[in-house]
């Protein structure tokens, strides 16, 4: 912990002394202190970047909010701990602002200074998940000819984001994600190609390539007596195709696989005004035996209305609620109510975005049972996912 640098921003001399003394007792050696935002910015300019700012909000001169805004532009602060006596709802709003500025919010320390709580929050900084290696920023949006070549040569691959049982750690299937193994730029995520595929009306071709790869993996696993549920993303416009469900049925029959091994995920926002043909496709998928999941539940404005009208069997809780779980009590309340809602509706609930052991324990206490996130695994290519299943699957849990 001693290698972590920290800036204490507090206008009350006694409170500042208490914080600095306590941090030194925790083993921190690289500590700077400032009485207002202007002084803190000057310290950053002269002394360089810091890992953590312990920040009060209400101060004479430049207050904590203005400092955080300026510090985010400088790129010289990585993480923030709030330490303020303002009302809780104001501290929660400030924490949301901090995240929106691109800074990592470690938590709310409050006042008076709590050494044990401070140690926990500082440790949270040290245990932050490693950054994902940046993808090439210079990659230009692909043209139609490049996309067609990639589709024809099979450069798009199915990768797998595992789902896990929160308590036992057993693998419970995976979400199928698209990756492009580009001959020049390496492995690219959908941020580099999905919009171009949509523009050129090629999303359906991508879907079928991923679907066939997923079925091939299921067939291989079935030969060794194992089953795995795979979830694939469908776009609402695909549901309007009356041949979609029959084509899925034919593919399953040819592969000798049950429809119960498939889940189709749809975002609520794309189904606001679903035509009759789309609703028919959803019903037929359920009649066939497939599961339907409402993805990013809670991120839109019509979740409950869609639940009343559409035959979903699973809710996937948006990762934003988990990110705020340890800092905003309201997020915990929403997650707990989502658990109750899913149970009352006879649905399963999958929590997205679990990254820390602390989040896992809190989610278990709230009644959550199934999750995705970097705490368990990043998205894996086929062979790595196959190996993970061999290590972590538990008989009877699929």
mmCIF file of C-alpha atoms in Angstrom:
data_model
loop_
_atom_site.group_PDB
_atom_site.id
_atom_site.type_symbol
_atom_site.label_atom_id
_atom_site.label_comp_id
_atom_site.label_asym_id
_atom_site.label_seq_id
_atom_site.Cartn_x
_atom_site.Cartn_y
_atom_site.Cartn_z
ATOM 1 C CA UNK A 1 0.000 0.000 0.000
ATOM 2 C CA UNK A 2 2.914 2.343 0.671
ATOM 3 C CA UNK A 3 3.542 2.835 -3.067
ATOM 4 C CA UNK A 4 0.096 4.372 -3.567
ATOM 5 C CA UNK A 5 0.140 8.169 -3.840
ATOM 6 C CA UNK A 6 -2.734 10.107 -2.289
ATOM 7 C CA UNK A 7 -3.820 13.742 -2.176
ATOM 8 C CA UNK A 8 -5.892 14.882 0.804
ATOM 9 C CA UNK A 9 -8.157 17.773 -0.203
ATOM 10 C CA UNK A 10 -9.705 19.214 2.966
ATOM 11 C CA UNK A 11 -10.161 22.847 4.024
ATOM 12 C CA UNK A 12 -10.465 22.239 7.792
ATOM 13 C CA UNK A 13 -6.881 22.067 9.241
ATOM 14 C CA UNK A 14 -7.806 19.692 12.064
ATOM 15 C CA UNK A 15 -9.721 17.312 9.777
ATOM 16 C CA UNK A 16 -6.821 17.400 7.320
ATOM 17 C CA UNK A 17 -4.346 16.570 10.097
ATOM 18 C CA UNK A 18 -6.507 13.651 11.267
ATOM 19 C CA UNK A 19 -6.704 12.239 7.728
ATOM 20 C CA UNK A 20 -2.985 12.567 6.995
ATOM 21 C CA UNK A 21 -2.025 11.028 10.363
ATOM 22 C CA UNK A 22 -4.388 8.098 9.862
ATOM 23 C CA UNK A 23 -3.134 7.467 6.314
ATOM 24 C CA UNK A 24 0.450 7.372 7.565
ATOM 25 C CA UNK A 25 -0.582 4.819 10.184
ATOM 26 C CA UNK A 26 -1.990 2.737 7.334
ATOM 27 C CA UNK A 27 1.485 2.661 5.794
ATOM 28 C CA UNK A 28 1.072 5.280 3.086
ATOM 29 C CA UNK A 29 4.164 7.387 2.528
ATOM 30 C CA UNK A 30 3.372 9.397 -0.609
ATOM 31 C CA UNK A 31 0.839 11.855 0.837
ATOM 32 C CA UNK A 32 0.157 15.406 -0.306
ATOM 33 C CA UNK A 33 -2.386 17.821 1.170
ATOM 34 C CA UNK A 34 -4.286 20.878 0.018
ATOM 35 C CA UNK A 35 -6.822 23.268 1.545
ATOM 36 C CA UNK A 36 -8.832 23.955 -1.629
ATOM 37 C CA UNK A 37 -9.153 22.929 -5.253
ATOM 38 C CA UNK A 38 -6.833 25.612 -6.614
ATOM 39 C CA UNK A 39 -4.003 24.549 -4.306
ATOM 40 C CA UNK A 40 -4.649 20.895 -5.178
ATOM 41 C CA UNK A 41 -4.423 21.579 -8.928
ATOM 42 C CA UNK A 42 -1.145 23.454 -8.375
ATOM 43 C CA UNK A 43 0.243 20.440 -6.503
ATOM 44 C CA UNK A 44 -0.701 18.152 -9.384
ATOM 45 C CA UNK A 45 0.996 20.439 -11.901
ATOM 46 C CA UNK A 46 4.221 20.625 -9.895
ATOM 47 C CA UNK A 47 4.306 17.207 -8.210
ATOM 48 C CA UNK A 48 2.741 15.030 -10.867
ATOM 49 C CA UNK A 49 -0.221 12.654 -10.956
ATOM 50 C CA UNK A 50 -1.645 10.854 -7.920
ATOM 51 C CA UNK A 51 -3.431 7.538 -7.567
ATOM 52 C CA UNK A 52 -6.182 8.682 -5.168
ATOM 53 C CA UNK A 53 -7.735 11.972 -4.108
ATOM 54 C CA UNK A 54 -9.466 12.013 -0.709
ATOM 55 C CA UNK A 55 -11.866 14.840 -1.463
ATOM 56 C CA UNK A 56 -14.159 17.038 0.587
ATOM 57 C CA UNK A 57 -16.992 18.696 -1.359
ATOM 58 C CA UNK A 58 -17.860 21.892 0.518
ATOM 59 C CA UNK A 59 -14.848 24.220 0.722
ATOM 60 C CA UNK A 60 -14.074 27.905 0.480
ATOM 61 C CA UNK A 61 -12.428 28.851 -2.797
ATOM 62 C CA UNK A 62 -12.573 26.116 -5.454
ATOM 63 C CA UNK A 63 -14.803 23.398 -3.998
ATOM 64 C CA UNK A 64 -14.499 19.652 -4.482
ATOM 65 C CA UNK A 65 -16.904 19.443 -7.441
ATOM 66 C CA UNK A 66 -15.007 22.051 -9.432
ATOM 67 C CA UNK A 67 -11.688 20.406 -8.556
ATOM 68 C CA UNK A 68 -12.856 16.988 -9.743
ATOM 69 C CA UNK A 69 -14.047 18.463 -13.023
ATOM 70 C CA UNK A 70 -10.678 20.161 -13.592
ATOM 71 C CA UNK A 71 -8.689 17.120 -12.419
ATOM 72 C CA UNK A 72 -10.528 14.841 -14.846
ATOM 73 C CA UNK A 73 -9.440 17.097 -17.721
ATOM 74 C CA UNK A 74 -5.817 16.996 -16.573
ATOM 75 C CA UNK A 75 -5.666 13.197 -16.505
ATOM 76 C CA UNK A 76 -3.592 13.379 -13.314
ATOM 77 C CA UNK A 77 -6.042 11.657 -10.958
ATOM 78 C CA UNK A 78 -7.081 8.026 -11.213
ATOM 79 C CA UNK A 79 -9.389 7.344 -8.256
ATOM 80 C CA UNK A 80 -11.550 9.324 -5.850
ATOM 81 C CA UNK A 81 -12.718 8.807 -2.260
ATOM 82 C CA UNK A 82 -15.318 11.276 -1.027
ATOM 83 C CA UNK A 83 -15.058 12.567 2.534
ATOM 84 C CA UNK A 84 -17.787 15.078 3.241
ATOM 85 C CA UNK A 85 -20.535 15.953 5.698
ATOM 86 C CA UNK A 86 -23.141 16.932 3.074
ATOM 87 C CA UNK A 87 -26.392 14.951 2.831
ATOM 88 C CA UNK A 88 -26.219 11.387 1.560
ATOM 89 C CA UNK A 89 -28.233 12.036 -1.605
ATOM 90 C CA UNK A 90 -25.817 14.839 -2.531
ATOM 91 C CA UNK A 91 -22.834 12.538 -1.954
ATOM 92 C CA UNK A 92 -24.458 9.932 -4.187
ATOM 93 C CA UNK A 93 -24.979 12.487 -6.936
ATOM 94 C CA UNK A 94 -21.341 13.559 -6.569
ATOM 95 C CA UNK A 95 -20.215 9.947 -6.896
ATOM 96 C CA UNK A 96 -22.237 9.613 -10.117
ATOM 97 C CA UNK A 97 -20.653 12.819 -11.414
ATOM 98 C CA UNK A 98 -17.208 11.431 -10.570
ATOM 99 C CA UNK A 99 -17.818 8.317 -12.647
ATOM 100 C CA UNK A 100 -19.215 10.327 -15.522
ATOM 101 C CA UNK A 101 -15.997 12.343 -15.522
ATOM 102 C CA UNK A 102 -14.103 9.101 -16.170
ATOM 103 C CA UNK A 103 -12.600 8.811 -12.693
ATOM 104 C CA UNK A 104 -12.770 5.619 -10.645
ATOM 105 C CA UNK A 105 -14.994 6.115 -7.620
ATOM 106 C CA UNK A 106 -13.771 3.997 -4.712
ATOM 107 C CA UNK A 107 -16.431 4.930 -2.177
ATOM 108 C CA UNK A 108 -17.766 7.388 0.337
ATOM 109 C CA UNK A 109 -15.722 7.697 3.551
ATOM 110 C CA UNK A 110 -17.871 10.328 5.209
ATOM 111 C CA UNK A 111 -16.868 12.008 8.457
ATOM 112 C CA UNK A 112 -15.448 11.580 11.033
ATOM 113 C CA UNK A 113 -12.467 9.775 9.513
ATOM 114 C CA UNK A 114 -12.835 5.969 9.760
ATOM 115 C CA UNK A 115 -9.430 4.297 9.441
ATOM 116 C CA UNK A 116 -10.778 0.786 8.804
ATOM 117 C CA UNK A 117 -13.129 2.064 6.114
ATOM 118 C CA UNK A 118 -10.331 4.104 4.540
ATOM 119 C CA UNK A 119 -8.098 1.013 4.377
ATOM 120 C CA UNK A 120 -10.866 -0.918 2.619
ATOM 121 C CA UNK A 121 -11.395 1.803 0.021
ATOM 122 C CA UNK A 122 -7.676 2.213 -0.662
ATOM 123 C CA UNK A 123 -7.339 -1.546 -1.065
ATOM 124 C CA UNK A 124 -10.200 -1.373 -3.572
ATOM 125 C CA UNK A 125 -8.015 0.909 -5.676
ATOM 126 C CA UNK A 126 -5.147 -1.580 -5.554
ATOM 127 C CA UNK A 127 -7.439 -4.436 -6.571
ATOM 128 C CA UNK A 128 -9.077 -2.643 -9.498
ATOM 129 C CA UNK A 129 -9.299 -5.030 -12.494
ATOM 130 C CA UNK A 130 -6.478 -4.644 -14.936
ATOM 131 C CA UNK A 131 -7.221 -2.437 -17.882
ATOM 132 C CA UNK A 132 -8.174 -4.201 -21.102
ATOM 133 C CA UNK A 133 -5.409 -3.687 -23.642
ATOM 134 C CA UNK A 134 -6.425 -0.843 -25.884
ATOM 135 C CA UNK A 135 -7.452 -1.783 -29.391
ATOM 136 C CA UNK A 136 -5.861 -0.023 -32.312
ATOM 137 C CA UNK A 137 -7.241 3.520 -32.306
ATOM 138 C CA UNK A 138 -6.233 4.039 -35.928
ATOM 139 C CA UNK A 139 -8.528 1.334 -37.326
ATOM 140 C CA UNK A 140 -10.804 2.958 -39.898
ATOM 141 C CA UNK A 141 -14.466 1.884 -40.118
ATOM 142 C CA UNK A 142 -14.575 -1.100 -42.482
ATOM 143 C CA UNK A 143 -16.029 -0.646 -45.954
ATOM 144 C CA UNK A 144 -18.608 -2.978 -47.515
ATOM 145 C CA UNK A 145 -16.008 -4.910 -49.523
ATOM 146 C CA UNK A 146 -13.901 -5.572 -46.412
ATOM 147 C CA UNK A 147 -16.918 -6.798 -44.432
ATOM 148 C CA UNK A 148 -18.047 -9.111 -47.219
ATOM 149 C CA UNK A 149 -14.540 -10.563 -47.492
ATOM 150 C CA UNK A 150 -14.412 -11.139 -43.733
ATOM 151 C CA UNK A 151 -17.793 -12.868 -43.744
ATOM 152 C CA UNK A 152 -16.877 -15.042 -46.715
ATOM 153 C CA UNK A 153 -13.526 -16.062 -45.223
ATOM 154 C CA UNK A 154 -14.901 -16.778 -41.744
ATOM 155 C CA UNK A 155 -12.935 -14.094 -39.913
ATOM 156 C CA UNK A 156 -15.768 -13.411 -37.468
ATOM 157 C CA UNK A 157 -15.547 -15.682 -34.428
ATOM 158 C CA UNK A 158 -17.848 -16.630 -31.599
ATOM 159 C CA UNK A 159 -16.289 -15.787 -28.235
ATOM 160 C CA UNK A 160 -17.902 -16.753 -24.954
ATOM 161 C CA UNK A 161 -18.623 -14.653 -21.848
ATOM 162 C CA UNK A 162 -19.187 -17.298 -19.135
ATOM 163 C CA UNK A 163 -22.052 -17.179 -16.647
ATOM 164 C CA UNK A 164 -21.368 -18.488 -13.155
ATOM 165 C CA UNK A 165 -23.209 -19.589 -10.069
ATOM 166 C CA UNK A 166 -22.309 -16.881 -7.560
ATOM 167 C CA UNK A 167 -22.045 -19.231 -4.590
ATOM 168 C CA UNK A 168 -20.417 -22.360 -6.007
ATOM 169 C CA UNK A 169 -18.479 -20.851 -8.910
ATOM 170 C CA UNK A 170 -19.886 -23.483 -11.264
ATOM 171 C CA UNK A 171 -20.139 -22.603 -14.932
ATOM 172 C CA UNK A 172 -23.732 -22.083 -16.069
ATOM 173 C CA UNK A 173 -23.300 -21.477 -19.778
ATOM 174 C CA UNK A 174 -22.212 -18.378 -21.659
ATOM 175 C CA UNK A 175 -23.239 -15.445 -23.790
ATOM 176 C CA UNK A 176 -21.964 -15.630 -27.372
ATOM 177 C CA UNK A 177 -20.115 -12.474 -28.418
ATOM 178 C CA UNK A 178 -18.736 -11.484 -31.811
ATOM 179 C CA UNK A 179 -15.030 -10.911 -32.436
ATOM 180 C CA UNK A 180 -13.306 -10.140 -35.736
ATOM 181 C CA UNK A 181 -9.887 -11.736 -36.181
ATOM 182 C CA UNK A 182 -8.663 -9.097 -38.557
ATOM 183 C CA UNK A 183 -5.646 -10.090 -40.704
ATOM 184 C CA UNK A 184 -3.935 -6.730 -40.043
ATOM 185 C CA UNK A 185 -5.321 -5.415 -36.754
ATOM 186 C CA UNK A 186 -5.723 -8.546 -34.639
ATOM 187 C CA UNK A 187 -8.864 -9.339 -32.633
ATOM 188 C CA UNK A 188 -11.442 -6.519 -32.768
ATOM 189 C CA UNK A 189 -14.567 -6.070 -30.645
ATOM 190 C CA UNK A 190 -17.979 -5.051 -32.049
ATOM 191 C CA UNK A 191 -17.186 -1.387 -31.360
ATOM 192 C CA UNK A 192 -15.082 -1.523 -34.532
ATOM 193 C CA UNK A 193 -17.519 -3.252 -36.868
ATOM 194 C CA UNK A 194 -21.089 -3.604 -35.605
ATOM 195 C CA UNK A 195 -22.298 -0.199 -36.755
ATOM 196 C CA UNK A 196 -20.861 -0.829 -40.236
ATOM 197 C CA UNK A 197 -22.567 -4.228 -40.383
ATOM 198 C CA UNK A 198 -25.863 -2.584 -39.439
ATOM 199 C CA UNK A 199 -25.397 0.140 -42.060
ATOM 200 C CA UNK A 200 -24.883 -2.463 -44.799
ATOM 201 C CA UNK A 201 -27.639 -4.777 -43.501
ATOM 202 C CA UNK A 202 -25.199 -7.614 -42.745
ATOM 203 C CA UNK A 203 -26.048 -8.267 -39.089
ATOM 204 C CA UNK A 204 -28.121 -11.306 -40.040
ATOM 205 C CA UNK A 205 -25.142 -12.928 -41.790
ATOM 206 C CA UNK A 206 -23.020 -12.348 -38.690
ATOM 207 C CA UNK A 207 -25.729 -13.864 -36.485
ATOM 208 C CA UNK A 208 -25.881 -17.084 -38.500
ATOM 209 C CA UNK A 209 -22.099 -17.475 -38.496
ATOM 210 C CA UNK A 210 -21.995 -17.133 -34.699
ATOM 211 C CA UNK A 211 -25.036 -19.387 -34.343
ATOM 212 C CA UNK A 212 -23.432 -22.196 -36.371
ATOM 213 C CA UNK A 213 -20.180 -21.905 -34.401
ATOM 214 C CA UNK A 214 -22.136 -22.104 -31.140
ATOM 215 C CA UNK A 215 -24.018 -25.216 -32.289
ATOM 216 C CA UNK A 216 -20.742 -26.849 -33.338
ATOM 217 C CA UNK A 217 -19.369 -26.322 -29.826
ATOM 218 C CA UNK A 218 -22.547 -27.728 -28.275
ATOM 219 C CA UNK A 219 -22.287 -30.814 -30.501
ATOM 220 C CA UNK A 220 -18.694 -31.415 -29.425
ATOM 221 C CA UNK A 221 -19.611 -31.085 -25.776
ATOM 222 C CA UNK A 222 -22.629 -33.362 -26.200
ATOM 223 C CA UNK A 223 -20.383 -36.140 -27.506
ATOM 224 C CA UNK A 224 -18.616 -36.105 -24.139
ATOM 225 C CA UNK A 225 -21.911 -36.061 -22.244
ATOM 226 C CA UNK A 226 -21.919 -32.363 -21.379
ATOM 227 C CA UNK A 227 -24.439 -29.636 -22.070
ATOM 228 C CA UNK A 228 -23.986 -25.892 -22.058
ATOM 229 C CA UNK A 229 -26.597 -23.207 -22.528
ATOM 230 C CA UNK A 230 -25.558 -20.545 -25.011
ATOM 231 C CA UNK A 231 -27.156 -17.106 -25.222
ATOM 232 C CA UNK A 232 -27.133 -15.249 -28.525
ATOM 233 C CA UNK A 233 -28.135 -11.656 -29.167
ATOM 234 C CA UNK A 234 -30.987 -10.987 -31.574
ATOM 235 C CA UNK A 235 -31.869 -7.626 -33.043
ATOM 236 C CA UNK A 236 -35.566 -6.723 -33.191
ATOM 237 C CA UNK A 237 -35.486 -6.362 -36.978
ATOM 238 C CA UNK A 238 -34.481 -10.023 -37.258
ATOM 239 C CA UNK A 239 -37.657 -11.070 -35.445
ATOM 240 C CA UNK A 240 -39.795 -9.668 -38.264
ATOM 241 C CA UNK A 241 -38.389 -12.350 -40.582
ATOM 242 C CA UNK A 242 -40.983 -15.126 -40.541
ATOM 243 C CA UNK A 243 -38.345 -17.676 -41.564
ATOM 244 C CA UNK A 244 -36.136 -16.967 -38.521
ATOM 245 C CA UNK A 245 -37.719 -19.472 -36.147
ATOM 246 C CA UNK A 246 -38.154 -22.273 -38.727
ATOM 247 C CA UNK A 247 -34.502 -21.811 -39.756
ATOM 248 C CA UNK A 248 -33.375 -22.089 -36.116
ATOM 249 C CA UNK A 249 -35.509 -25.211 -35.750
ATOM 250 C CA UNK A 250 -34.022 -26.810 -38.865
ATOM 251 C CA UNK A 251 -30.474 -26.059 -37.695
ATOM 252 C CA UNK A 252 -31.144 -27.606 -34.274
ATOM 253 C CA UNK A 253 -32.720 -30.698 -35.834
ATOM 254 C CA UNK A 254 -29.776 -31.152 -38.210
ATOM 255 C CA UNK A 255 -27.323 -30.767 -35.315
ATOM 256 C CA UNK A 256 -29.315 -33.126 -33.081
ATOM 257 C CA UNK A 257 -29.483 -30.550 -30.293
ATOM 258 C CA UNK A 258 -32.369 -29.470 -28.032
ATOM 259 C CA UNK A 259 -33.837 -25.993 -28.223
ATOM 260 C CA UNK A 260 -33.575 -25.821 -24.435
ATOM 261 C CA UNK A 261 -29.825 -25.266 -24.852
ATOM 262 C CA UNK A 262 -30.386 -21.836 -26.393
ATOM 263 C CA UNK A 263 -31.269 -18.450 -24.944
ATOM 264 C CA UNK A 264 -31.926 -15.418 -27.112
ATOM 265 C CA UNK A 265 -31.208 -12.001 -25.614
ATOM 266 C CA UNK A 266 -33.017 -8.853 -26.715
ATOM 267 C CA UNK A 267 -32.750 -5.301 -25.444
ATOM 268 C CA UNK A 268 -36.011 -3.742 -24.337
ATOM 269 C CA UNK A 269 -35.411 -0.515 -26.269
ATOM 270 C CA UNK A 270 -35.599 -2.278 -29.608
ATOM 271 C CA UNK A 271 -39.016 -3.748 -28.845
ATOM 272 C CA UNK A 272 -40.928 -0.598 -27.997
ATOM 273 C CA UNK A 273 -43.194 -0.959 -31.025
ATOM 274 C CA UNK A 274 -42.700 -4.576 -32.036
ATOM 275 C CA UNK A 275 -44.893 -5.562 -35.007
ATOM 276 C CA UNK A 276 -47.128 -8.618 -34.869
ATOM 277 C CA UNK A 277 -44.602 -10.697 -36.834
ATOM 278 C CA UNK A 278 -41.931 -10.022 -34.196
ATOM 279 C CA UNK A 279 -44.245 -10.971 -31.347
ATOM 280 C CA UNK A 280 -45.118 -14.174 -33.177
ATOM 281 C CA UNK A 281 -41.422 -15.039 -33.502
ATOM 282 C CA UNK A 282 -40.901 -14.534 -29.771
ATOM 283 C CA UNK A 283 -43.824 -16.790 -28.915
ATOM 284 C CA UNK A 284 -42.648 -19.468 -31.355
ATOM 285 C CA UNK A 285 -39.129 -19.441 -29.901
ATOM 286 C CA UNK A 286 -40.582 -20.072 -26.444
ATOM 287 C CA UNK A 287 -42.909 -22.781 -27.787
ATOM 288 C CA UNK A 288 -39.890 -24.452 -29.362
ATOM 289 C CA UNK A 289 -38.209 -24.573 -25.939
ATOM 290 C CA UNK A 290 -35.738 -21.682 -26.191
ATOM 291 C CA UNK A 291 -35.332 -19.170 -23.384
ATOM 292 C CA UNK A 292 -35.787 -15.425 -23.943
ATOM 293 C CA UNK A 293 -33.843 -12.878 -21.919
ATOM 294 C CA UNK A 294 -34.494 -9.154 -21.576
ATOM 295 C CA UNK A 295 -30.993 -7.714 -21.805
ATOM 296 C CA UNK A 296 -29.854 -4.564 -19.953
ATOM 297 C CA UNK A 297 -32.935 -4.675 -17.720
ATOM 298 C CA UNK A 298 -33.462 -1.319 -16.046
ATOM 299 C CA UNK A 299 -31.422 0.668 -18.564
ATOM 300 C CA UNK A 300 -34.448 1.835 -20.569
ATOM 301 C CA UNK A 301 -37.800 3.340 -19.786
ATOM 302 C CA UNK A 302 -40.299 0.615 -20.557
ATOM 303 C CA UNK A 303 -38.944 -2.511 -18.867
ATOM 304 C CA UNK A 304 -42.049 -3.283 -16.835
ATOM 305 C CA UNK A 305 -44.409 -2.656 -19.739
ATOM 306 C CA UNK A 306 -42.390 -5.025 -21.949
ATOM 307 C CA UNK A 307 -42.442 -7.684 -19.246
ATOM 308 C CA UNK A 308 -46.242 -7.576 -19.277
ATOM 309 C CA UNK A 309 -46.493 -8.055 -23.027
ATOM 310 C CA UNK A 310 -43.583 -10.222 -24.144
ATOM 311 C CA UNK A 311 -42.770 -13.843 -23.240
ATOM 312 C CA UNK A 312 -39.426 -13.316 -21.527
ATOM 313 C CA UNK A 313 -38.158 -16.034 -19.204
ATOM 314 C CA UNK A 314 -35.002 -14.302 -17.961
ATOM 315 C CA UNK A 315 -33.902 -10.843 -16.845
ATOM 316 C CA UNK A 316 -30.336 -9.629 -17.300
ATOM 317 C CA UNK A 317 -29.744 -6.785 -14.878
ATOM 318 C CA UNK A 318 -27.755 -3.927 -16.373
ATOM 319 C CA UNK A 319 -24.153 -3.728 -15.117
ATOM 320 C CA UNK A 320 -24.597 -0.085 -14.090
ATOM 321 C CA UNK A 321 -26.399 -1.185 -10.921
ATOM 322 C CA UNK A 322 -23.517 -3.436 -9.859
ATOM 323 C CA UNK A 323 -20.950 -0.694 -10.477
ATOM 324 C CA UNK A 324 -22.837 1.533 -8.017
ATOM 325 C CA UNK A 325 -23.649 -1.236 -5.561
ATOM 326 C CA UNK A 326 -21.023 -0.470 -2.949
ATOM 327 C CA UNK A 327 -21.470 3.304 -3.045
ATOM 328 C CA UNK A 328 -25.178 3.906 -3.588
ATOM 329 C CA UNK A 329 -27.706 2.252 -1.245
ATOM 330 C CA UNK A 330 -30.434 2.837 -3.815
ATOM 331 C CA UNK A 331 -28.675 0.498 -6.246
ATOM 332 C CA UNK A 332 -28.778 -2.271 -3.647
ATOM 333 C CA UNK A 333 -32.496 -1.627 -3.192
ATOM 334 C CA UNK A 334 -33.094 -1.843 -6.944
ATOM 335 C CA UNK A 335 -31.142 -5.095 -7.225
ATOM 336 C CA UNK A 336 -33.022 -6.605 -4.292
ATOM 337 C CA UNK A 337 -36.343 -5.652 -5.850
ATOM 338 C CA UNK A 338 -35.239 -7.068 -9.219
ATOM 339 C CA UNK A 339 -34.563 -10.391 -7.462
ATOM 340 C CA UNK A 340 -38.066 -10.351 -5.960
ATOM 341 C CA UNK A 341 -39.644 -9.327 -9.273
ATOM 342 C CA UNK A 342 -37.929 -12.144 -11.162
ATOM 343 C CA UNK A 343 -39.044 -14.666 -8.542
ATOM 344 C CA UNK A 344 -42.638 -13.391 -8.592
ATOM 345 C CA UNK A 345 -42.736 -13.620 -12.399
ATOM 346 C CA UNK A 346 -41.178 -17.090 -12.444
ATOM 347 C CA UNK A 347 -38.070 -15.839 -14.259
ATOM 348 C CA UNK A 348 -34.376 -16.326 -13.750
ATOM 349 C CA UNK A 349 -32.113 -13.340 -13.089
ATOM 350 C CA UNK A 350 -28.571 -12.855 -14.377
ATOM 351 C CA UNK A 351 -26.475 -10.004 -12.955
ATOM 352 C CA UNK A 352 -23.965 -8.440 -15.326
ATOM 353 C CA UNK A 353 -20.715 -6.651 -14.562
ATOM 354 C CA UNK A 354 -19.490 -8.398 -11.393
ATOM 355 C CA UNK A 355 -15.831 -7.470 -10.969
ATOM 356 C CA UNK A 356 -14.919 -7.753 -7.273
ATOM 357 C CA UNK A 357 -15.290 -10.275 -4.465
ATOM 358 C CA UNK A 358 -16.953 -7.539 -2.396
ATOM 359 C CA UNK A 359 -19.667 -7.149 -5.051
ATOM 360 C CA UNK A 360 -20.136 -10.912 -5.149
ATOM 361 C CA UNK A 361 -20.722 -11.151 -1.401
ATOM 362 C CA UNK A 362 -23.173 -8.271 -1.440
ATOM 363 C CA UNK A 363 -25.087 -9.750 -4.383
ATOM 364 C CA UNK A 364 -25.354 -13.098 -2.637
ATOM 365 C CA UNK A 365 -26.784 -11.348 0.420
ATOM 366 C CA UNK A 366 -29.366 -9.697 -1.844
ATOM 367 C CA UNK A 367 -30.457 -13.088 -3.206
ATOM 368 C CA UNK A 368 -28.670 -13.086 -6.578
ATOM 369 C CA UNK A 369 -27.496 -16.459 -7.823
ATOM 370 C CA UNK A 370 -26.182 -16.168 -11.409
ATOM 371 C CA UNK A 371 -23.729 -13.601 -12.762
ATOM 372 C CA UNK A 372 -21.330 -12.584 -15.484
ATOM 373 C CA UNK A 373 -18.259 -10.411 -15.090
ATOM 374 C CA UNK A 374 -14.503 -10.129 -14.963
ATOM 375 C CA UNK A 375 -14.373 -11.495 -11.407
ATOM 376 C CA UNK A 376 -15.044 -14.875 -12.982
ATOM 377 C CA UNK A 377 -13.802 -14.538 -16.542
ATOM 378 C CA UNK A 378 -13.348 -12.219 -19.471
ATOM 379 C CA UNK A 379 -14.813 -13.262 -22.846
ATOM 380 C CA UNK A 380 -12.931 -16.330 -24.068
ATOM 381 C CA UNK A 381 -12.211 -17.752 -27.484
ATOM 382 C CA UNK A 382 -13.560 -21.215 -28.192
ATOM 383 C CA UNK A 383 -10.670 -23.377 -26.970
ATOM 384 C CA UNK A 384 -10.186 -21.364 -23.795
ATOM 385 C CA UNK A 385 -13.905 -21.576 -23.013
ATOM 386 C CA UNK A 386 -13.849 -25.322 -23.660
ATOM 387 C CA UNK A 387 -10.964 -25.677 -21.185
ATOM 388 C CA UNK A 388 -12.776 -23.563 -18.595
ATOM 389 C CA UNK A 389 -15.849 -25.784 -18.835
ATOM 390 C CA UNK A 390 -13.709 -28.834 -18.227
ATOM 391 C CA UNK A 391 -12.290 -27.252 -15.061
ATOM 392 C CA UNK A 392 -15.310 -25.578 -13.521
ATOM 393 C CA UNK A 393 -18.504 -27.314 -14.643
ATOM 394 C CA UNK A 394 -20.496 -29.138 -11.982
ATOM 395 C CA UNK A 395 -22.727 -32.107 -12.951
ATOM 396 C CA UNK A 396 -26.362 -31.094 -13.116
ATOM 397 C CA UNK A 397 -25.639 -27.360 -13.467
ATOM 398 C CA UNK A 398 -25.764 -26.155 -17.043
#
